[in-house]
């Protein structure tokens, strides 16, 4: 099964989801697809670049 993640933009929500992505990296949780808008696109790009 493939998994994906969608990250929204919008100020402080971007800071919160950055922490969620950090947790996912720490736990070796991987996604096959990432979609982000505004700050979310930067978070997804950072996660993919790991």
Tab-separated table of N, CA and C in Angstrom:
chain	number	residue	atom	x	y	z
A	1	UNK	N	0.837	-1.158	0.000
A	1	UNK	CA	0.000	0.000	0.000
A	1	UNK	C	0.895	1.237	0.000
A	2	UNK	N	0.514	2.236	-0.757
A	2	UNK	CA	1.245	3.495	-0.780
A	2	UNK	C	0.580	4.489	0.158
A	3	UNK	N	1.408	5.354	0.736
A	3	UNK	CA	0.893	6.372	1.647
A	3	UNK	C	1.320	7.744	1.162
A	4	UNK	N	0.527	8.736	1.505
A	4	UNK	CA	0.837	10.105	1.133
A	4	UNK	C	0.543	11.039	2.288
A	5	UNK	N	1.045	12.259	2.142
A	5	UNK	CA	0.822	13.275	3.163
A	5	UNK	C	0.513	14.592	2.457
A	6	UNK	N	-0.427	15.344	3.022
A	6	UNK	CA	-0.782	16.668	2.520
A	6	UNK	C	-0.518	17.655	3.640
A	7	UNK	N	0.256	18.695	3.343
A	7	UNK	CA	0.599	19.705	4.345
A	7	UNK	C	0.058	21.049	3.883
A	8	UNK	N	-0.697	21.696	4.744
A	8	UNK	CA	-1.297	22.983	4.409
A	8	UNK	C	-0.348	24.121	4.765
A	9	UNK	N	-0.597	25.250	4.203
A	9	UNK	CA	0.182	26.437	4.539
A	9	UNK	C	-0.532	27.244	5.614
A	10	UNK	N	0.049	28.382	5.924
A	10	UNK	CA	-0.641	29.273	6.842
A	10	UNK	C	0.065	29.536	8.149
A	11	UNK	N	1.143	30.284	8.097
A	11	UNK	CA	1.773	30.784	9.314
A	11	UNK	C	2.186	29.725	10.310
A	12	UNK	N	1.591	29.771	11.488
A	12	UNK	CA	1.996	28.881	12.580
A	12	UNK	C	1.653	27.422	12.322
A	13	UNK	N	0.706	27.153	11.442
A	13	UNK	CA	0.426	25.755	11.099
A	13	UNK	C	1.648	25.121	10.450
A	14	UNK	N	2.419	25.904	9.699
A	14	UNK	CA	3.648	25.395	9.095
A	14	UNK	C	4.677	25.005	10.141
A	15	UNK	N	4.738	25.753	11.230
A	15	UNK	CA	5.670	25.435	12.318
A	15	UNK	C	5.245	24.132	12.998
A	16	UNK	N	3.954	23.966	13.219
A	16	UNK	CA	3.451	22.743	13.852
A	16	UNK	C	3.774	21.526	12.993
A	17	UNK	N	3.475	21.601	11.696
A	17	UNK	CA	3.698	20.432	10.844
A	17	UNK	C	5.183	20.150	10.638
A	18	UNK	N	6.029	21.152	10.780
A	18	UNK	CA	7.474	20.893	10.728
A	18	UNK	C	7.864	19.955	11.866
A	19	UNK	N	7.267	20.148	13.023
A	19	UNK	CA	7.509	19.250	14.150
A	19	UNK	C	6.977	17.853	13.897
A	20	UNK	N	5.842	17.763	13.226
A	20	UNK	CA	5.282	16.454	12.878
A	20	UNK	C	6.224	15.725	11.927
A	21	UNK	N	6.759	16.435	10.948
A	21	UNK	CA	7.703	15.812	10.016
A	21	UNK	C	8.988	15.390	10.732
A	22	UNK	N	9.454	16.182	11.681
A	22	UNK	CA	10.629	15.788	12.472
A	22	UNK	C	10.371	14.473	13.202
A	23	UNK	N	9.186	14.356	13.783
A	23	UNK	CA	8.829	13.114	14.471
A	23	UNK	C	8.814	11.943	13.485
A	24	UNK	N	8.230	12.159	12.321
A	24	UNK	CA	8.177	11.098	11.307
A	24	UNK	C	9.580	10.668	10.904
A	25	UNK	N	10.491	11.610	10.767
A	25	UNK	CA	11.871	11.257	10.428
A	25	UNK	C	12.526	10.482	11.563
A	26	UNK	N	12.298	10.902	12.798
A	26	UNK	CA	12.871	10.205	13.955
A	26	UNK	C	12.371	8.765	14.056
A	27	UNK	N	11.116	8.548	13.685
A	27	UNK	CA	10.507	7.220	13.782
A	27	UNK	C	10.647	6.419	12.483
A	28	UNK	N	11.356	6.976	11.498
A	28	UNK	CA	11.550	6.351	10.184
A	28	UNK	C	10.218	6.050	9.491
A	29	UNK	N	9.279	6.982	9.612
A	29	UNK	CA	7.999	6.892	8.916
A	29	UNK	C	8.185	7.551	7.558
A	30	UNK	N	7.892	6.809	6.509
A	30	UNK	CA	8.115	7.315	5.155
A	30	UNK	C	6.802	7.406	4.393
A	31	UNK	N	6.734	8.396	3.521
A	31	UNK	CA	5.565	8.603	2.673
A	31	UNK	C	5.987	8.467	1.216
A	32	UNK	N	5.096	7.905	0.403
A	32	UNK	CA	5.381	7.744	-1.017
A	32	UNK	C	5.098	9.015	-1.804
A	33	UNK	N	4.234	9.867	-1.276
A	33	UNK	CA	3.827	11.074	-1.975
A	33	UNK	C	3.661	12.193	-0.968
A	34	UNK	N	4.135	13.376	-1.310
A	34	UNK	CA	3.964	14.537	-0.452
A	34	UNK	C	3.460	15.720	-1.245
A	35	UNK	N	2.417	16.364	-0.760
A	35	UNK	CA	1.840	17.539	-1.404
A	35	UNK	C	1.770	18.644	-0.361
A	36	UNK	N	2.240	19.829	-0.719
A	36	UNK	CA	2.210	20.938	0.220
A	36	UNK	C	1.855	22.239	-0.454
A	37	UNK	N	1.280	23.142	0.314
A	37	UNK	CA	0.910	24.469	-0.160
A	37	UNK	C	1.573	25.489	0.750
A	38	UNK	N	2.192	26.502	0.153
A	38	UNK	CA	2.822	27.593	0.892
A	38	UNK	C	3.892	27.041	1.839
A	39	UNK	N	3.769	27.277	3.137
A	39	UNK	CA	4.769	26.768	4.085
A	39	UNK	C	4.819	25.248	4.059
A	40	UNK	N	3.709	24.629	3.754
A	40	UNK	CA	3.661	23.176	3.665
A	40	UNK	C	4.543	22.627	2.564
A	41	UNK	N	4.684	23.374	1.470
A	41	UNK	CA	5.552	22.901	0.386
A	41	UNK	C	7.014	22.907	0.824
A	42	UNK	N	7.400	23.882	1.625
A	42	UNK	CA	8.769	23.908	2.151
A	42	UNK	C	8.987	22.757	3.128
A	43	UNK	N	7.994	22.463	3.946
A	43	UNK	CA	8.110	21.348	4.885
A	43	UNK	C	8.229	20.019	4.153
A	44	UNK	N	7.402	19.820	3.132
A	44	UNK	CA	7.443	18.569	2.369
A	44	UNK	C	8.778	18.439	1.650
A	45	UNK	N	9.266	19.531	1.060
A	45	UNK	CA	10.560	19.484	0.366
A	45	UNK	C	11.685	19.141	1.339
A	46	UNK	N	11.644	19.706	2.528
A	46	UNK	CA	12.658	19.408	3.538
A	46	UNK	C	12.580	17.950	3.973
A	47	UNK	N	11.374	17.440	4.128
A	47	UNK	CA	11.189	16.040	4.523
A	47	UNK	C	11.725	15.102	3.445
A	48	UNK	N	11.410	15.400	2.190
A	48	UNK	CA	11.857	14.548	1.084
A	48	UNK	C	13.378	14.562	0.972
A	49	UNK	N	13.992	15.715	1.230
A	49	UNK	CA	15.451	15.847	1.113
A	49	UNK	C	16.190	15.108	2.222
A	50	UNK	N	15.515	14.825	3.324
A	50	UNK	CA	16.087	14.214	4.522
A	50	UNK	C	17.556	14.050	4.418
